[in-house]
XYZ file of C-alpha atoms in Angstrom:
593
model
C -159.627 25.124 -4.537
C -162.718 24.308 -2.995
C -162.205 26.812 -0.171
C -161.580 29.447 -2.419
C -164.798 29.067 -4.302
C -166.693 29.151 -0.950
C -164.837 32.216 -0.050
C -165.903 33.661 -3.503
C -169.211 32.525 -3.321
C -169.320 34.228 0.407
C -168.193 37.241 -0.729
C -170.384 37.495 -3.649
C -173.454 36.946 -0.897
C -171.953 39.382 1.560
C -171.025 42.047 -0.813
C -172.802 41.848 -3.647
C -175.213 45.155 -2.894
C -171.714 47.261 -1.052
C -171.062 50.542 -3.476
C -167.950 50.012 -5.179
C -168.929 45.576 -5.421
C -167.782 44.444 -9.076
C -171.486 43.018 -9.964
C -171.576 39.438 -10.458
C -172.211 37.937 -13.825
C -175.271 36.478 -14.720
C -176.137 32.792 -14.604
C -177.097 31.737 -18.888
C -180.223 30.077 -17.848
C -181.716 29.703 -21.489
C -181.258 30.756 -24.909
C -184.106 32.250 -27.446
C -185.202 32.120 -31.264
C -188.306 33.919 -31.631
C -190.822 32.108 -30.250
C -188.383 29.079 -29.181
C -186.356 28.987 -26.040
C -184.179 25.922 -24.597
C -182.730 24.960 -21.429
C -181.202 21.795 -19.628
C -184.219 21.387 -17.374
C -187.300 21.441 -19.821
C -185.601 21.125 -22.867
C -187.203 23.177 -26.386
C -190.235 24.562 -25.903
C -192.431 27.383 -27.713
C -194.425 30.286 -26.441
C -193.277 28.672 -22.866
C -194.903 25.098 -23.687
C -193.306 22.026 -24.178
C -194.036 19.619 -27.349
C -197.354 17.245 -26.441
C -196.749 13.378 -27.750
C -198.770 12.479 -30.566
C -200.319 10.099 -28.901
C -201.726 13.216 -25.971
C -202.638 15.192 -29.327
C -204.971 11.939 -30.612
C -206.367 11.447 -27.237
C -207.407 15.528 -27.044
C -208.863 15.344 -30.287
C -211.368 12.786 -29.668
C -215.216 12.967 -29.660
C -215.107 11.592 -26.112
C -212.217 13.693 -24.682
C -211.963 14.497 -21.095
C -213.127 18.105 -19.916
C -209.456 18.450 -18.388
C -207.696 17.678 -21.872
C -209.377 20.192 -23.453
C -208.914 22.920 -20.762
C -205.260 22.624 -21.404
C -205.795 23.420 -24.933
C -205.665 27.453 -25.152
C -204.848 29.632 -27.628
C -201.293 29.829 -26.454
C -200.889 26.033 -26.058
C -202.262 25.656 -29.626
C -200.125 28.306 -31.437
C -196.788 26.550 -29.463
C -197.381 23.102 -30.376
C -198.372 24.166 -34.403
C -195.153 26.118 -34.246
C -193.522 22.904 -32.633
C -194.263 20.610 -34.933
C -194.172 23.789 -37.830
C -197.588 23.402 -39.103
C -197.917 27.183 -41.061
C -201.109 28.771 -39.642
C -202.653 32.308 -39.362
C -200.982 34.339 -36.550
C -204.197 36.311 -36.014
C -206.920 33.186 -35.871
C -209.128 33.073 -33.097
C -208.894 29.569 -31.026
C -211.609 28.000 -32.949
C -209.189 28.317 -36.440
C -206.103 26.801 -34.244
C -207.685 24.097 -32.860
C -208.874 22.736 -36.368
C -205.701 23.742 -38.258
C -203.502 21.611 -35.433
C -206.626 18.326 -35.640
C -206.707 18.594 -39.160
C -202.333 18.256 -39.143
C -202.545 15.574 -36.418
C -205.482 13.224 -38.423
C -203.935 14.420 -41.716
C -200.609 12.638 -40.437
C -198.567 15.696 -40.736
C -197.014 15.762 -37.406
C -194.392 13.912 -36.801
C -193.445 12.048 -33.687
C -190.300 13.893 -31.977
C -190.767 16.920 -34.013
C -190.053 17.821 -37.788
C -185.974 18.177 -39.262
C -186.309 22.175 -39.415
C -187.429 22.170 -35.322
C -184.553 19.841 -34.336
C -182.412 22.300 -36.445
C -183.513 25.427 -33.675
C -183.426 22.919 -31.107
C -179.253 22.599 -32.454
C -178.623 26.001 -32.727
C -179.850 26.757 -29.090
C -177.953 24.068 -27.676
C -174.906 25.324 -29.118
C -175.289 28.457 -28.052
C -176.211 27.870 -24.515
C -173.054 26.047 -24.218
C -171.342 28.817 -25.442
C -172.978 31.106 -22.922
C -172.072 28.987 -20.259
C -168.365 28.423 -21.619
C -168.690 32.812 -21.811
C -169.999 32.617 -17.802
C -167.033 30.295 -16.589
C -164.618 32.954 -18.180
C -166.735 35.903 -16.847
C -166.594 34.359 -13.324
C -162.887 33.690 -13.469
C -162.644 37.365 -14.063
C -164.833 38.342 -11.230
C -163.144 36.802 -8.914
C -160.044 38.704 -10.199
C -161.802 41.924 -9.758
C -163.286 41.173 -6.391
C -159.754 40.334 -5.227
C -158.691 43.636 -6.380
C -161.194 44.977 -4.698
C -160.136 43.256 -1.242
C -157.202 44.740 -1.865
C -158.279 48.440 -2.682
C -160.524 48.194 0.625
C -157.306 46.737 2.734
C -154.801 49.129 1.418
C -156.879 52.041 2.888
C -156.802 50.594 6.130
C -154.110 51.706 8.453
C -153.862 49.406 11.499
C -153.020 45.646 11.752
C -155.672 44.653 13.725
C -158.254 46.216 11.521
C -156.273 44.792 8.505
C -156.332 41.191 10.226
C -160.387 41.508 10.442
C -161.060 42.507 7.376
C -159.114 39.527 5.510
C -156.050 37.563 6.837
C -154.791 36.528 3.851
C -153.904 39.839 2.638
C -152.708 40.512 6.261
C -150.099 37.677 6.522
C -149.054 38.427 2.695
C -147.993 42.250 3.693
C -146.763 40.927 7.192
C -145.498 37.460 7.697
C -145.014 35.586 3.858
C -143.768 36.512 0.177
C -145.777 36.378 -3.002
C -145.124 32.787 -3.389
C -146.419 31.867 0.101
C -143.325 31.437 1.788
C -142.074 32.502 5.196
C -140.593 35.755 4.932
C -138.801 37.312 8.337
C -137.598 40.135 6.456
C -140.683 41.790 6.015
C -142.037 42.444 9.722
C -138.608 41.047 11.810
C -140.854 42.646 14.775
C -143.432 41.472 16.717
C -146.948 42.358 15.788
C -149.596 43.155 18.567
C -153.246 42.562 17.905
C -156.323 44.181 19.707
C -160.036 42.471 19.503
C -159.802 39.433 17.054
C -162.439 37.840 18.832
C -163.944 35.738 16.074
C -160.801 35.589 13.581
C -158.545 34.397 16.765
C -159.080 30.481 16.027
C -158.415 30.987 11.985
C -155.496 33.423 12.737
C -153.807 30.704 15.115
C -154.311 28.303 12.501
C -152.619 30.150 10.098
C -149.719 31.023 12.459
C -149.532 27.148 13.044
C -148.797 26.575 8.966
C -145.921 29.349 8.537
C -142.709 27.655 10.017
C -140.703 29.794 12.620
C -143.912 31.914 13.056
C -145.192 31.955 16.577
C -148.677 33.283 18.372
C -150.061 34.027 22.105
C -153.453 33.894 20.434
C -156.437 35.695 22.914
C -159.991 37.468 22.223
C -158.195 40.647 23.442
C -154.746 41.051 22.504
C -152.575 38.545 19.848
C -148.944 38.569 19.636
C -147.143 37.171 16.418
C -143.803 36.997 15.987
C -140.894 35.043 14.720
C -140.244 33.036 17.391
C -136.608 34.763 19.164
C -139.218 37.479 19.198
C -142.558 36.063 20.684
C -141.524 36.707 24.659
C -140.344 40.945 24.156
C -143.477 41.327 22.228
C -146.134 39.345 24.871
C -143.788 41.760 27.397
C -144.621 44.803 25.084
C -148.409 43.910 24.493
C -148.727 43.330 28.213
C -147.288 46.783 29.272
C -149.557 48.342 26.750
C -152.593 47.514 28.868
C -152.672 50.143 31.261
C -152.820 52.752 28.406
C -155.854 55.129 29.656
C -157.162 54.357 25.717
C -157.982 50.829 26.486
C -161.526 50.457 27.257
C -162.016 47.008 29.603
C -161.282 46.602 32.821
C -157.193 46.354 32.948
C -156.823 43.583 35.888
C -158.872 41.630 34.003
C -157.293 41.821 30.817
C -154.510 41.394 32.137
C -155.008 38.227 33.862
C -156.595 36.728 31.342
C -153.695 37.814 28.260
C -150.533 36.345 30.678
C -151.594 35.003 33.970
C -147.639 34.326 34.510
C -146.894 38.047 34.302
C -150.174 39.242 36.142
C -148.969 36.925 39.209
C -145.529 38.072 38.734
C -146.812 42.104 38.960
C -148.726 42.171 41.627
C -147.541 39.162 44.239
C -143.562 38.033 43.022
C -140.245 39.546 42.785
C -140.385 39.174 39.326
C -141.554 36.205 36.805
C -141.676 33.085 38.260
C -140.146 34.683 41.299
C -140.365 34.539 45.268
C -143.598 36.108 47.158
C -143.201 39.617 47.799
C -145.959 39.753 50.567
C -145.792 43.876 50.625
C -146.405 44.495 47.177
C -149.944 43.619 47.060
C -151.380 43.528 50.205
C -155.254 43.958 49.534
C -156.829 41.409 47.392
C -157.684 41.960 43.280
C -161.202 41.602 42.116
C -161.335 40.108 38.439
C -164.358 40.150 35.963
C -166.139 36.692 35.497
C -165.143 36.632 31.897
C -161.243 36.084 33.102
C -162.408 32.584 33.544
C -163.393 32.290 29.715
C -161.596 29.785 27.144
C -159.761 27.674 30.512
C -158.570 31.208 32.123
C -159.573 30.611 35.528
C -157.090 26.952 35.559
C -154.764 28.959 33.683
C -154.893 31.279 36.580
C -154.711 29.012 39.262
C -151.654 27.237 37.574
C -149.836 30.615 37.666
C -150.603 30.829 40.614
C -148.782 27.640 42.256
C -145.296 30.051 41.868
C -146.660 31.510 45.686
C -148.345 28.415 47.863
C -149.341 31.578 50.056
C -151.662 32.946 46.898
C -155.417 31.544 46.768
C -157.382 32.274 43.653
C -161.093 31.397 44.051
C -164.331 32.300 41.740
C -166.968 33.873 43.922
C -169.409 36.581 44.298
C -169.221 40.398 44.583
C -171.933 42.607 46.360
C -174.193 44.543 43.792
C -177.276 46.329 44.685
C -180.016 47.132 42.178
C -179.205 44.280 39.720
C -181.493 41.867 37.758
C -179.626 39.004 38.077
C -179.166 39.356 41.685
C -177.338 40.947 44.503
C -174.264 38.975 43.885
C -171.772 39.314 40.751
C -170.142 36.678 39.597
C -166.419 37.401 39.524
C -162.769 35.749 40.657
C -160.919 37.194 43.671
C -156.993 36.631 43.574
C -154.912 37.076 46.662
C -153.001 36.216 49.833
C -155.103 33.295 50.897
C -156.201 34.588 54.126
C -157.247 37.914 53.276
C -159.007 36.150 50.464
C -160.914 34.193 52.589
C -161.638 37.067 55.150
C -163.179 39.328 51.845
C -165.252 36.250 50.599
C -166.527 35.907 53.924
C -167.282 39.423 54.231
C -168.834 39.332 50.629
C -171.278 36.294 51.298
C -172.902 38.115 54.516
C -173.377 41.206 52.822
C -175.081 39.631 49.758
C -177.209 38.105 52.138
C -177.850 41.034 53.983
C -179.062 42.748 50.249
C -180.821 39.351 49.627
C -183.167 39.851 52.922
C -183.409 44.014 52.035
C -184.351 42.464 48.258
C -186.932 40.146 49.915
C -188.207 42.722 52.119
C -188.612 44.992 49.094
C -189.846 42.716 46.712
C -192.942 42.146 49.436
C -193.586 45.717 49.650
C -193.571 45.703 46.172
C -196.305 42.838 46.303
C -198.177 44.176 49.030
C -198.425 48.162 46.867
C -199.494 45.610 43.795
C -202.375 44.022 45.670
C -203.144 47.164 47.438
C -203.255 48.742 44.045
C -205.838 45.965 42.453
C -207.637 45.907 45.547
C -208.194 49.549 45.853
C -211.727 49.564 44.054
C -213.080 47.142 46.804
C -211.198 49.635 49.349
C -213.013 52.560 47.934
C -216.802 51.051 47.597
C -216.514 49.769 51.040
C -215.873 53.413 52.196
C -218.515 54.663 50.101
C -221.115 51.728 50.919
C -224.220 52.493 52.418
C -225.887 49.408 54.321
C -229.225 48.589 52.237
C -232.703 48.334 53.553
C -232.797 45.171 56.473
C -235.454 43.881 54.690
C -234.480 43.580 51.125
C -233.833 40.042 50.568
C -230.387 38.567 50.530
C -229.832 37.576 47.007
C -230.924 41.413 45.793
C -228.244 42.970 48.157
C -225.566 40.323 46.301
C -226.372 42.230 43.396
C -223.246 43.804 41.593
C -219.968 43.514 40.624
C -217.043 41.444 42.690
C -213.336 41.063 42.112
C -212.216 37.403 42.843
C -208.432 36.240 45.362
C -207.972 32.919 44.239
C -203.992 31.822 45.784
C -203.494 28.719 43.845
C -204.916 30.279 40.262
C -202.586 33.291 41.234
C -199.531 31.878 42.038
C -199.434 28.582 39.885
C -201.748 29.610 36.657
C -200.530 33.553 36.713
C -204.299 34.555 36.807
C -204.167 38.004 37.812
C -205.907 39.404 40.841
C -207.648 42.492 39.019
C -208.588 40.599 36.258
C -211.365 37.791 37.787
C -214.254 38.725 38.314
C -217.921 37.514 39.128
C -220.999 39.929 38.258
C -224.642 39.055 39.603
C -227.467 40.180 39.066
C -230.891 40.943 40.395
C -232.814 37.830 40.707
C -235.822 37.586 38.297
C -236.566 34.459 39.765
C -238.195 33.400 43.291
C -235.398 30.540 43.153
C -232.425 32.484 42.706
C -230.073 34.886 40.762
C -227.813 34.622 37.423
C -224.080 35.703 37.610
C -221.583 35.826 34.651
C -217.966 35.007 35.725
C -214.428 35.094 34.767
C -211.675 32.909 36.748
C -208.692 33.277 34.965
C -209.190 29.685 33.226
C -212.417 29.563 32.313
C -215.389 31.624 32.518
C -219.066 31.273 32.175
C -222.559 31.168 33.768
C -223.204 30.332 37.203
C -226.734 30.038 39.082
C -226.358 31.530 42.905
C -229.091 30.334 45.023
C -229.735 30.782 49.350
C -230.088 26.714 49.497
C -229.445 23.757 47.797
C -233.313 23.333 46.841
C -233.837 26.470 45.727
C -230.328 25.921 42.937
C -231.897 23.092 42.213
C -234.812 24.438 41.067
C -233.210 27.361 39.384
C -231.450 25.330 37.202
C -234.297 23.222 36.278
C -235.987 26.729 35.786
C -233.645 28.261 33.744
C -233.127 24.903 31.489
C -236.717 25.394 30.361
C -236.395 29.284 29.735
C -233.463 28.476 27.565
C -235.432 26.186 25.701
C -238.444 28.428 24.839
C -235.942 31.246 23.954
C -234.589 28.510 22.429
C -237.586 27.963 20.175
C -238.050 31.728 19.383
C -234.298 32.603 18.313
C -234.686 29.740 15.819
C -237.081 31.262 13.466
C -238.584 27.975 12.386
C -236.018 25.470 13.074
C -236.838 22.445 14.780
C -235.084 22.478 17.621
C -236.023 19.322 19.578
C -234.934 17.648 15.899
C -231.425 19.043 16.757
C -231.496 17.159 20.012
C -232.507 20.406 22.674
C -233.687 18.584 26.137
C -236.299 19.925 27.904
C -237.014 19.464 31.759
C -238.004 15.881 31.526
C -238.890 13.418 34.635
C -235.797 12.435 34.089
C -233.825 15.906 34.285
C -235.855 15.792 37.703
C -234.684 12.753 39.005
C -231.176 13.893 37.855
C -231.790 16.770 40.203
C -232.778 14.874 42.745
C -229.562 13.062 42.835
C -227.595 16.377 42.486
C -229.303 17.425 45.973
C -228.387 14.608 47.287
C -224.559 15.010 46.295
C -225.102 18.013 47.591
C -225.967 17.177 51.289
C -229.302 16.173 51.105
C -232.314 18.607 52.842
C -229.768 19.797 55.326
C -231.156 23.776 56.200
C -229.501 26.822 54.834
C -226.901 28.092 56.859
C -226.498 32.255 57.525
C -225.054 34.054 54.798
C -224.123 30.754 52.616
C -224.577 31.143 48.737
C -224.840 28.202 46.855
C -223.617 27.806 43.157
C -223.391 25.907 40.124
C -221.453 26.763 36.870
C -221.027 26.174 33.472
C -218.673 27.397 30.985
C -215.202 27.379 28.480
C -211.790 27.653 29.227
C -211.088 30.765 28.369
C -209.992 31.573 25.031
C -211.137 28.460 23.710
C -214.670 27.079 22.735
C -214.194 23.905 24.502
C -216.959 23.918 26.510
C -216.945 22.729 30.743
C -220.219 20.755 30.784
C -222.302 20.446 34.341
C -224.179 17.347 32.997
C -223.219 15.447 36.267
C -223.883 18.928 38.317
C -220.688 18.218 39.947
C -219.609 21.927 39.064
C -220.881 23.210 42.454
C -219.434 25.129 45.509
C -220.582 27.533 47.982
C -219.519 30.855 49.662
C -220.242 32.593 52.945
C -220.989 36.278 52.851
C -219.086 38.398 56.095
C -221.452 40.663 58.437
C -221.122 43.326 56.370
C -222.021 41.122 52.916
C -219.103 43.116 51.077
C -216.762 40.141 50.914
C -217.410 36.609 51.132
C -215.212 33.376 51.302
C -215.361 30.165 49.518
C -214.845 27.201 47.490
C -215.915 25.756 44.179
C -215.131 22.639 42.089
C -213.286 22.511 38.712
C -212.613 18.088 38.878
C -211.857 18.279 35.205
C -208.813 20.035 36.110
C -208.458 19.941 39.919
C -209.816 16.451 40.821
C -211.530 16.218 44.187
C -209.663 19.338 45.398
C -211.526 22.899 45.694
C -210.503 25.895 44.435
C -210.293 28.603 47.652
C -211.728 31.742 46.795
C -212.772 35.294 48.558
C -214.849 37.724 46.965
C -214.376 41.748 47.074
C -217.430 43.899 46.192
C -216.318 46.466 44.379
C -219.997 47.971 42.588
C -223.568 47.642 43.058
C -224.209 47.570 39.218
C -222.851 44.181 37.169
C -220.503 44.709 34.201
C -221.048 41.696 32.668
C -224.099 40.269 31.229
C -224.122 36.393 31.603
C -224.904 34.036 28.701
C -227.780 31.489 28.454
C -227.401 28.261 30.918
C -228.232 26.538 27.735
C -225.720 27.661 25.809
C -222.963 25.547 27.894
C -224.781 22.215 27.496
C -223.005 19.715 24.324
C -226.018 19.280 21.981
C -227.308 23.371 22.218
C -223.866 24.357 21.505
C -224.633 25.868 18.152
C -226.694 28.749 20.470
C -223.600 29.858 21.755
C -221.206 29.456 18.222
C-alpha cells in the first residue's frame, strides 16, 4: 500500500503539467466565514490575525506601553481582534476610533478570556467543515488515482512494442503478458518467449518481478531481456541472440553479443557448437570487443566461457587510436587463440607507444607555436629596435614595457606567459626609477635602482613624497593622527640594515638592476608588506639591454628560495602606471582602499 502511494505521489510530480494529466485535487488548507478563517496550524483567526490574550491587550493599553506593542496595533490588527472577541464597532472608523472602542471593551470588562459563545460558535462551524473538506479530498484522491490509472492505461494501449510497453510501466506489461487480473501466473496468455531491447534502468525491477511469478524465467541484460516460461527460456535466448546481427541494430554486434551469452559467443566463433571442441579454423584472427563488454561482471563471465577451449585467451587491453582525448590507447577486451592474442597485444602496445612519442612530439610543437605566439611582441620590437644614444643613462634606456618567463609560476601556479608583465618608467629621480608590475600572484610597485645605495635612497625618497602627497590628498585630515610615518632616524637606520642584508657597499656590477617591491596578491586586498625590505632581488640586463635575467624574493610564499625570472622588452612606452610606494605599507592602507 505504501508503494502504491509513492508511485501515485511520483506520478502526480512527474506528470502533473503532461496534456491529457487528470489534474490533481486540491489540498483543503482552511475554511472561511467572512472575515474568519480556521486551520489546524494557527487555529481561528480574523482579517489573518490571531486572538491576543487579555492579559497582551492590558499590557498594550497601558500609559507606559512599549513602542513595539503599540506598533503591532494597526488598523487591521484592531478591527480582527474587536471582531474576535465581537465587540460591534464602525466598519469605516479611522484607527484612532478602533483603538478606543477595543480599550474602552478591554477596561470596561467586556472581553472575555478565550473568546465570547457566538465566536466559538464560527470557530465550530469551520471545524466541521474543514473536516468535511478533508473527508471530500480523501474521496477526490481515491478517484484520482483511478483516473490516472486509466490514464496509464490509455497511454500503454497506444503503444505497440513490448519493450516500449515494459518502459513505460511494468505492471501493465506483465498484466497483458505474463499474469491474469487477479495476479496470478498465467502461461496461456504469451506461451512464447518475449525478447526485450534497451531496459537499461527497468532491468533490476523487471528481474525482480520475474523472480515473484512462479515458472516465469529471465536472462535479464541492459541490451536484450528474454522472459519466458521456463521449457521456453533457452529457444528464446537462441532467438534473441540470432537477432543481433540484424543490420537495424545500432551497437557494435561482437560486443553485444558477448556480453548477452558469452556461452554462445564462444561457441560461434571458436567451438563446434555450445560447449563444444575447438574448431581452430573457424576463427583464426582475433575479435576486438568494446570496453563496456566488461560491465555488470562481463569480462569473468567471459573468461568463464571461455575455459570450454584451454587454447582461447581472453585479456582486457588497449587498442591504437589516434587523435583522441583520452589518449592514444582505447580501452577494450581482445578474445582469441592465445598466441595470436598475445602477438596483436604486443603489436598494439608498440604502436601506442609509437603515437605516444608522435603525441609528445606534437604536443611540444604545440608548446613551442604557444610561446612563440606570446613571445612574438618581444620578437617584433627587437627587429624594430633602434640602439639609443651611448650616453643616455642606463635607467632611461630601461624605460618601457617588458613581458616576464617565470618557469616555476608557469608550470606550478598556471601564470600565463603573456599575461606578466613589468612597466618602468623614466626616472624622475637622481636615485632611481618607478615600475608597476604584475607576476601572476601578486602585483604592485617596485623601485629599480643601478646599486644598492642608490634603492636605498629611493625608497627613503619616495616614502617622504608619499607622505606630502599624502598630506595634500587628505584635504584637512590629520594624517600623522592616523599613524602615516615619515622618514625618521629610525627609517634610516632601518635602511642601513637593509644595505647591509643586501651585501653591504660592495660596487655595482655592469648591467645589474636592483629592486625592491611591494604589493597584493592579486585579486585580493591583502597587502605584501616590505617593512623588513626583504622583498628585494636583482636582474642583469644582456648587451643589447632588450632582455635581462634574474631573481627576486617572495619568503611569504617561497621561503628562502628565489623566484627565476627573464625579462622581454617588448615597448619603449609603459602601459601601466604604478601606484604610490605608500600605498602598500599597513597603517596608509586606507590611500590605496
Amino acid at each position: 500500500m505504501q508503494h502504491d502511494e509513492q508511485e501515485y505521489r511520483d506520478d502526480c510530480c512527474m506528470y502533473s503539467h503532461t496534456e491529457g494529466f487528470p489534474p490533481e485535487p486540491q489540498v483543503p488548507e482552511l475554511t472561511r466565514s467572512g472575515a474568519f478563517s480556521y486551520n489546524d496550524q494557527n487555529g481561528l483567526r480574523a482579517g489573518g490575525f490571531t486572538r491576543a490574550s487579555l492579559e497582551d491587550l492590558r499590557l498594550l493599553f497601558r500609559k507606559n506601553a512599549s513602542s513595539a506593542r503599540r506598533a503591532i496595533a494597526t488598523k487591521s490588527w484592531l478591527t480582527a481582534q474587536l471582531r474576535l472577541y465581537d465587540i460591534p464597532f464602525e466598519k469605516s472608523a479611522f484607527v484612532d476610533e478602533l483603538w478606543s472602542t477595543l480599550e474602552a471593551a478591554v477596561k470596561g470588562r467586556k472581553c472575555v478570556e478565550g473568546g465570547p459563545p457566538s465566536v466559538a460558535t464560527i470557530k465550530e462551524r469551520l471545524v466541521a467543515r474543514l473536516a468535511q473538506r478533508r473527508k471530500d479530498y480523501a474521496q477526490a484522491v481515491e478517484k484520482h488515482k483511478l483516473d490516472v490509472r486509466e490514464w496509464h492505461k490509455q497511454n500503454f494501449a497506444a503503444l505497440n512494442d513490448p519493450s516500449a510497453e515494459a518502459r513505460y510501466d511494468l505492471g501493465l506489461f506483465f498484466s497483458k503478458y505474463f499474469v491474469d487480473d487477479k495476479g496470478f501466473p498465467d502461461p496461456g496468455k504469451t506461451p512464447e518467449p518475449v525478447i526485450l531491447w534497451d531496459l537499461r534502468d527497468w532491468s533490476e525491477p523487471l528481474r525482480r518481478r520475474v523472480e515473484a511469478i512462479p515458472g516465469l524465467s529471465a536472462l535479464v541484460t541492459s541490451q536484450i531481456t528474454v522472459i519466458a516460461w521456463d521449457p521456453k527460456l533457452d529457444r528464446g535466448i537462441e532467438t534473441a541472440f540470432t537477432m543481433i546481427d540484424r543490420p537495424d541494430i545500432k551497437c557494435d554486434h561482437l560486443t553485444l553479443e558477448a556480453a548477452f551469452d558469452p556461452d554462445r559467443f564462444i561457441a560461434k566463433y571458436f567451438l563446434d557448437g555450445l560447449h563444444g571442441e575447438p574448431d581452430f579454423g573457424k576463427q583464426k584472427s582475433p575479435l576486438t570487443l568494446k570496453h563496456w563488454v566488461s560491465h555488470d561482471g562481463g569480462f569473468e563471465k567471459l573468461v568463464q566461457a571461455a575455459k570450454h577451449a584451454p587454447e582461447l585467451l581472453v585479456q582486457k587491453t588497449k587498442e591504437p587510436i589516434q587523435s583522441a582525448p583520452w589518449g592514444c590507447g582505447d580501452p577494450c577486451v581482445i578474445v582469441g587463440w592465445a598466441k595470436q592474442v598475445i602477438l596483436q597485444v604486443e603489436d598494439w602496445e608498440s604502436e601506442i607507444k609509437e603515437l605516444e612519442l608522435l603525441e609528445a612530439k606534437r604536443e611540444k610543437r604545440d608548446k613551442e607555436k604557444a610561446i612563440l605566439a606570446k613571445v612574438k611582441p618581444h620578437i617584433d620590437y627587437a627587429r624594430a629596435h633602434r640602439a639609443p644614444p651611448s650616453d643616455e643613462s642606463p635607467l632611461n634606456r630601461l624605460a618601457g614595457s617588458y613581458i616576464m618567463h617565470c618557469r616555476h609560476l608557469q608550470d606550478e601556479y598556471r601564470c600565463d606567459l603573456g599575461s606578466m608583465t613589468l612597466d618602468v618608467h623614466r626616472p624622475t629621480s637622481t636615485h632611481g626609477a618607478i615600475a608597476a608590475f604584475d607576476f601572476g600572484l601578486i602585483e604592485g610597485t617596485m623601485l629599480l635602482a643601478t646599486s644598492e645605495e642608490s634603492l636605498e635612497r629611493l625608497r627613503e625618497e619616495q616614502a617622504v613624497r608619499s607622505s606630502d602627497d599624502e598630506e595634500e590628498f587628505s584635504c584637512g585630515y590629520d594624517v600623522a593622527a592616523l599613524g602615516k610615518r615619515r622618514a625618521t632616524g629610525s627609517q634610516q637606520a632601518n635602511g642601513r640594515n637593509f644595505k647591509r642584508r643586501l651585501g653591504g657597499d660592495k660596487p655595482a656590477e655592469p648591467g645589474r638592476i636592483y629592486l625592491q617591491w611591494a604589493g597584493c596578491q592579486t585579486g585580493d586586498t591583502y597587502l605584501v608588506l616590505d617593512e623588513d625590505h626583504e622583498r628585494t632581488g636583482h636582474f642583469d640586463l644582456d648587451k643589447t639591454e632588450l632582455t635581462a635575467r634574474g631573481q627576486f624574493y617572495f619568503r611569504h610564499f617561497f621561503g628562502d628560495e628565489p623566484l627565476v625570472f627573464t625579462l622581454l622588452k617588448v615597448s619603449d612606452t609603459p602601459k601601466k602606471r604604478p601606484d604610490a610606494w605608500a600605498s602598500y605599507c599597513e597603517e596608509d592602507r586606507w590611500i590605496r582602499w
